Amino acid sequence: MHDQQTVTSFPTAGNPAPPPQYGTPWAGPSAAPTAVPPAAHPPAANPFAPPAAGSPVPPPPIGPEGPGQVPYGYPGTGWAGAPGAHAYAGWAGGAPLPNNGLGVTAMVLGIISAAGFCLWPVAIVLGVLAVIFGAIGRGRAHRGEATNGGQALAGVICGAVGSALALAFGVILLVT
């Protein structure tokens, strides 16, 4: 049918399976098993096994506080900190993160105001808010508290355009 062996049962302790002989044809179920050559290397010792009786066991670490103590550690935590340090004591930290929320808010509100000017009452309110938030965001960018002065400016421009379009649309609707 085919040239590959078919597994009919699993090997057991009394009937070990011979290793596959690649490159040699299958002799069939009546052929005698070939002898397995002995291992070239003895099996390695288990590195995870406990030490044998009588083998030397290294002593526990000895810190400045005495044997078995965690050096410079915090009681009960198992964490070894710096000498005399407490959690975050004396750590200056990094630079504060930029406060970019108002610039992003101004840009989003301005885009919504300009794109949705046909809902003129909502667009006027969103445009005014975009101009206000954008002006505050630009002030923060000039002071160095924010890094998105361009987004805040886009919010001011889109908010002003959206408010103007909404106002014009509202006037046209009310006059006609």
Coordinates of C-alpha atoms in Angstrom, one line a residue:
M1 CA 0.0 0.0 0.0
H2 CA 2.7 2.5 1.0
D3 CA 6.4 2.4 2.0
Q4 CA 6.0 3.8 5.6
Q5 CA 5.8 1.9 8.8
T6 CA 2.4 1.8 10.6
V7 CA 2.2 2.0 14.3
T8 CA 0.0 -0.8 15.7
S9 CA 0.8 -0.6 19.4
F10 CA 2.7 1.5 21.9
P11 CA 6.1 0.2 23.3
T12 CA 6.0 -1.2 26.9
A13 CA 8.7 -1.9 29.4
G14 CA 8.9 -5.5 28.3
N15 CA 8.7 -4.7 24.6
P16 CA 10.8 -1.6 23.9
A17 CA 10.4 -0.2 20.4
P18 CA 13.5 -0.1 18.3
P19 CA 14.6 3.4 17.1
P20 CA 13.6 4.2 13.6
Q21 CA 16.1 3.2 10.9
Y22 CA 16.0 6.0 8.4
G23 CA 17.3 5.2 5.0
T24 CA 16.6 1.5 5.2
P25 CA 13.5 -0.2 3.8
W26 CA 11.0 -1.7 6.1
A27 CA 11.5 -5.5 6.5
G28 CA 8.0 -6.3 7.5
P29 CA 6.4 -7.6 10.8
S30 CA 8.2 -10.9 10.6
A31 CA 11.7 -9.4 10.6
A32 CA 13.8 -9.7 13.7
P33 CA 14.4 -6.4 15.5
T34 CA 17.9 -4.9 15.1
A35 CA 20.1 -4.4 18.1
V36 CA 20.2 -0.9 19.5
P37 CA 23.8 0.3 19.9
P38 CA 24.8 1.5 23.4
A39 CA 24.6 5.1 24.2
A40 CA 27.8 7.0 23.2
H41 CA 27.6 9.1 26.4
P42 CA 26.3 8.2 29.8
P43 CA 23.2 10.2 30.8
A44 CA 23.9 13.5 32.5
A45 CA 23.1 14.0 36.1
N46 CA 19.8 15.7 36.9
P47 CA 20.6 19.3 37.8
F48 CA 17.2 19.7 39.6
A49 CA 17.7 16.7 41.9
P50 CA 18.4 17.4 45.6
P51 CA 22.0 17.1 46.6
A52 CA 23.2 13.6 47.6
A53 CA 23.8 12.8 51.2
G54 CA 27.3 13.8 52.3
S55 CA 27.8 16.3 49.4
P56 CA 28.9 19.8 50.4
V57 CA 26.0 22.3 50.6
P58 CA 27.0 26.0 50.3
P59 CA 26.2 28.0 53.4
P60 CA 23.5 30.7 53.3
P61 CA 24.6 34.2 52.4
I62 CA 26.0 36.3 55.3
G63 CA 25.1 40.0 55.2
P64 CA 26.2 42.8 57.5
E65 CA 23.4 42.0 59.9
G66 CA 24.6 38.4 60.4
P67 CA 24.1 35.0 58.9
G68 CA 20.9 34.3 57.1
Q69 CA 19.9 38.0 57.0
V70 CA 19.1 39.8 53.7
P71 CA 21.6 42.6 53.4
Y72 CA 20.0 46.0 53.5
G73 CA 16.6 44.5 53.1
Y74 CA 13.2 45.5 54.3
P75 CA 11.8 43.3 57.0
G76 CA 9.4 40.7 55.7
T77 CA 9.7 41.7 52.0
G78 CA 12.7 39.8 50.8
W79 CA 13.7 42.8 48.7
A80 CA 17.3 44.0 49.1
G81 CA 17.4 47.8 48.7
A82 CA 20.3 50.2 48.8
P83 CA 21.9 51.0 52.2
G84 CA 19.7 53.3 54.2
A85 CA 17.2 53.6 51.5
H86 CA 13.5 53.5 51.9
A87 CA 11.0 53.0 49.0
Y88 CA 11.6 55.9 46.6
A89 CA 13.4 58.0 49.2
G90 CA 15.7 60.5 47.5
W91 CA 14.6 59.5 44.0
A92 CA 14.2 62.5 41.8
G93 CA 12.1 60.7 39.2
G94 CA 11.8 61.6 35.6
A95 CA 10.7 64.8 33.9
P96 CA 6.9 65.4 34.1
L97 CA 4.9 64.2 31.2
P98 CA 3.5 66.8 28.8
N99 CA 0.0 68.0 29.5
N100 CA -1.4 67.5 25.9
G101 CA -5.1 66.9 26.8
L102 CA -6.5 70.3 25.9
G103 CA -4.8 70.5 22.6
V104 CA -6.1 67.1 21.5
T105 CA -9.6 68.0 22.9
A106 CA -9.6 71.3 20.9
M107 CA -8.6 69.6 17.7
V108 CA -11.3 66.8 18.1
L109 CA -14.0 69.3 18.9
G110 CA -13.0 71.6 16.1
I111 CA -13.1 68.8 13.5
I112 CA -16.5 67.7 14.8
S113 CA -17.7 71.2 14.7
A114 CA -16.5 71.8 11.1
A115 CA -17.7 68.4 9.8
G116 CA -21.1 68.6 11.5
F117 CA -22.0 72.2 10.8
C118 CA -25.4 71.2 9.6
L119 CA -26.3 70.5 13.2
W120 CA -25.8 74.2 13.7
P121 CA -26.7 74.6 17.4
V122 CA -24.4 71.8 18.5
A123 CA -21.6 72.8 16.0
I124 CA -21.6 76.4 17.4
V125 CA -21.2 75.2 20.9
L126 CA -18.5 72.7 20.0
G127 CA -16.7 75.3 17.9
V128 CA -16.6 77.8 20.8
L129 CA -15.3 75.1 23.1
A130 CA -12.6 74.2 20.6
V131 CA -11.4 77.8 20.4
I132 CA -11.3 78.1 24.2
F133 CA -9.5 74.8 24.7
G134 CA -7.2 75.5 21.8
A135 CA -6.2 78.9 23.2
I136 CA -5.4 77.3 26.6
G137 CA -3.5 74.5 24.9
R138 CA -1.4 76.9 22.9
G139 CA -0.6 78.8 26.1
R140 CA 0.6 75.6 27.7
A141 CA 2.7 74.8 24.6
H142 CA 4.3 78.2 24.8
R143 CA 5.2 77.7 28.5
G144 CA 6.6 74.3 27.7
E145 CA 4.0 72.3 29.7
A146 CA 2.6 70.7 26.5
T147 CA 4.2 69.5 23.2
N148 CA 1.3 69.7 20.9
G149 CA 0.9 73.4 20.0
G150 CA 0.1 72.5 16.4
Q151 CA -2.8 70.4 17.4
A152 CA -4.1 73.2 19.7
L153 CA -3.8 75.6 16.8
A154 CA -5.6 73.2 14.5
G155 CA -8.4 73.1 17.1
V156 CA -8.7 76.9 17.2
I157 CA -8.8 77.1 13.4
C158 CA -11.3 74.2 12.9
G159 CA -13.4 75.4 15.8
A160 CA -13.6 79.0 14.3
V161 CA -14.4 77.7 10.9
G162 CA -17.0 75.2 12.2
S163 CA -18.7 77.9 14.3
A164 CA -18.7 80.3 11.3
L165 CA -20.2 77.6 9.0
A166 CA -22.8 76.6 11.6
L167 CA -23.7 80.2 12.2
A168 CA -24.1 80.9 8.5
F169 CA -26.1 77.7 8.0
G170 CA -28.4 78.6 11.0
V171 CA -28.9 82.1 9.6
I172 CA -29.8 80.7 6.1
L173 CA -32.2 78.2 7.7
L174 CA -33.9 80.8 9.8
V175 CA -34.2 83.5 7.0
T176 CA -35.5 81.2 4.4

